[in-house]
Amino acid sequence: MDSLLAFDHKTFLQHVGQSPGIYQMFDAEGALLYVGKAKNLKKRLSSYFRATGLPIKTAAMMQKVDDIQVVVTHTENEALILESNLIKKHKPRYNILLRDSKSYPFIHIDDSHEYPRLSFYRGDRSEPGRYFGPYPGVTAIRETLALLQKVLPVRQCDDVFFSNRSRPCLQYQIKRCSGPCVGLISQEAYGKDVDLAGLFLQGKDESLNTLLQRNMEQASKQLKFEEAAGWRDRINALRRVQSHQAITSGHSDIDIITVASLHGKVCVEVTFIRGGRHSGSNGHFPKVPLDFTEAEILSAFISQYYHRRPAPKEIIVGVALDDTDSLAGWLTEQSDRKVAIVHSVRGHRRDWLQMAQLNVSERLKRHLSEKESVAGRLQAFAKVFDTDEPIKRIECFDISHTQGEQTVASCVVFTEKGITKSDYRRYNIKGITPGDDYAAMRQAIQRRYQRVLKEEGKLPDVLLIDGGKGQLSSAAEIMRELQINNVRLVGVAKGEGRKPGLETLFVEGQSMGIKLPANSLAMHLVQQIRDEAHRFAITGHRARRGKAQTQSVLQEVAGVGAKRRQALLKHFGGLQGIQQAGVKDLMKVPGINADLANKIYQHLKK
């Protein structure tokens, strides 16, 4: 930190106490660079001035720091609130910034009306009545209201429409409303339906079902068979609704917050569980300029996200947080009820978390493939070669095998539309010395571009090779033989420890390698394509290896003949499915009893 001539950090640190609080870092022009909180200000700020081990991006920020201001607070919770307020207000360049500040909608029951209405509501909830939610968006509310109409005919029309009816509308005709606008139901009976709707929206399906059955039985005892049939129909409708809820368990209101990072982008997804039902999710792409861990990203996200939003009683996070207690304490204070933040969960909560973690990864992959992101990365990649010619098509090759056996080469394609899977190709490599990756690469490239030339297909602007100078030379040799001279060849050599961001690019015809910054859009693009080629190659290799091993593995199990092997493969869709099956799952296959299922299970687990 010798370059920090304008800021005497040693003198500064001597006067910093060990209290909780927040700190603000400013540049020479007085612009706010970063706001942070600390349980121990002295300890936290000292970490910025250590001699070694400071992340590259953090070190870059510290080179700009000209002044640091400290605000001491009584508690860590107060520091958290103050930090959140300052980030919201000033949007410092180096903080994680949550860009979407739009409030989430609720379902509102207006109890002030003699015939309360169920409606969509977004705002500060100052209107009288009951609120249910929040929901991730309008679509989730529409789905919930549509399901509710099938069970309980409570009106959803606005008050103007309601007050100007002289006869019941179409909703009454299709039994989605009880016709309160024209007095076809008493206020008392309608009020009971509204209360039942509240139970539905709280996820108290068992209580609702019990009350519906009780009403049906009472009507039947009083010989009101038509009324009893109406209650019966509602019970059946509720059961159909419950059967359509693929993820329903308990009566919980939970937010599940997961994070994924890939190729320089970060996605945080909030999954909503309302009344025990999965009610959708929303993805956020915060600006993360420093080397933050996933735990730090989630902590910063939570403090901003719930700044003006109500928190449910339980928040499940995808990674363990260092400041769980302080965050939970802050949320408890502002919510006037206990809020728990948990990471290690079991049962259906674990299933929800696993689903959310899968979804956030998929959402980030989709985001990376969007046109705007793709265009920016292609432009950045073109600048690496100091050319004004646009790059519209990149192809990348990778080789996968196990100790030289079942070698598969992959070719993936990236265009202006992003990942273009329709142009992907795999090649089963044959006739080479096992483990000779150079020969495998030459064969794959020759087969690929011989066919492209023959069929007058598209040649890439850039051909990426997953490997260093040796692999690049093999590729260049074949391209010369095919007399293809207008394709730029680039090798991607892995860095120390195979860590992302440390790769070196070798361009055919240039002796020196190119090292790009870890946060470069061009490097992110290279990593994305290289990783996709690797994934595609491994998938093909595993499929080829699995096909070769399937018969031999099952043949080793005494009592499993040709018919049983065929039945097993048909039932589970392949060896992988059989390997993942438990003993009870294996017993479901015709001809497989408990003893044989146990033999198969034990053999495959060796």
Tab-separated table of C-alpha atoms in Angstrom, residues 542-555 557 565 568-581 586 600 603-605:
chain	number	residue	atom	x	y	z
A	542	ARG	CA	-19.516	-40.973	-20.307
A	543	ALA	CA	-22.325	-42.073	-22.582
A	544	ARG	CA	-19.906	-44.036	-24.762
A	545	ARG	CA	-18.151	-45.546	-21.776
A	546	GLY	CA	-21.451	-46.372	-20.111
A	547	LYS	CA	-22.757	-48.104	-23.207
A	548	ALA	CA	-19.632	-50.246	-23.382
A	549	GLN	CA	-19.760	-51.110	-19.687
A	550	THR	CA	-23.467	-51.725	-19.247
A	551	GLN	CA	-23.668	-55.267	-20.507
A	552	SER	CA	-20.425	-56.438	-18.892
A	553	VAL	CA	-21.267	-54.943	-15.470
A	554	LEU	CA	-24.711	-56.541	-15.282
A	555	GLN	CA	-23.415	-59.859	-16.664
A	557	VAL	CA	-24.268	-60.418	-11.320
A	565	ARG	CA	-30.777	-57.008	-18.105
A	568	LEU	CA	-33.557	-53.255	-15.958
A	569	LEU	CA	-32.219	-51.055	-18.751
A	570	LYS	CA	-35.719	-50.398	-20.070
A	571	HIS	CA	-37.068	-49.505	-16.618
A	572	PHE	CA	-34.227	-47.164	-15.598
A	573	GLY	CA	-33.224	-45.865	-19.024
A	574	GLY	CA	-29.603	-47.028	-18.805
A	575	LEU	CA	-26.831	-48.079	-16.456
A	576	GLN	CA	-26.644	-44.697	-14.755
A	577	GLY	CA	-30.266	-44.974	-13.688
A	578	ILE	CA	-29.645	-48.480	-12.344
A	579	GLN	CA	-26.581	-47.282	-10.419
A	580	GLN	CA	-28.613	-44.526	-8.787
A	581	ALA	CA	-31.469	-46.844	-7.794
A	586	LEU	CA	-34.806	-52.335	-8.217
A	600	ILE	CA	-27.372	-55.948	-7.939
A	603	HIS	CA	-22.343	-55.212	-6.905
A	604	LEU	CA	-22.840	-51.772	-8.453
A	605	LYS	CA	-21.658	-50.047	-5.273
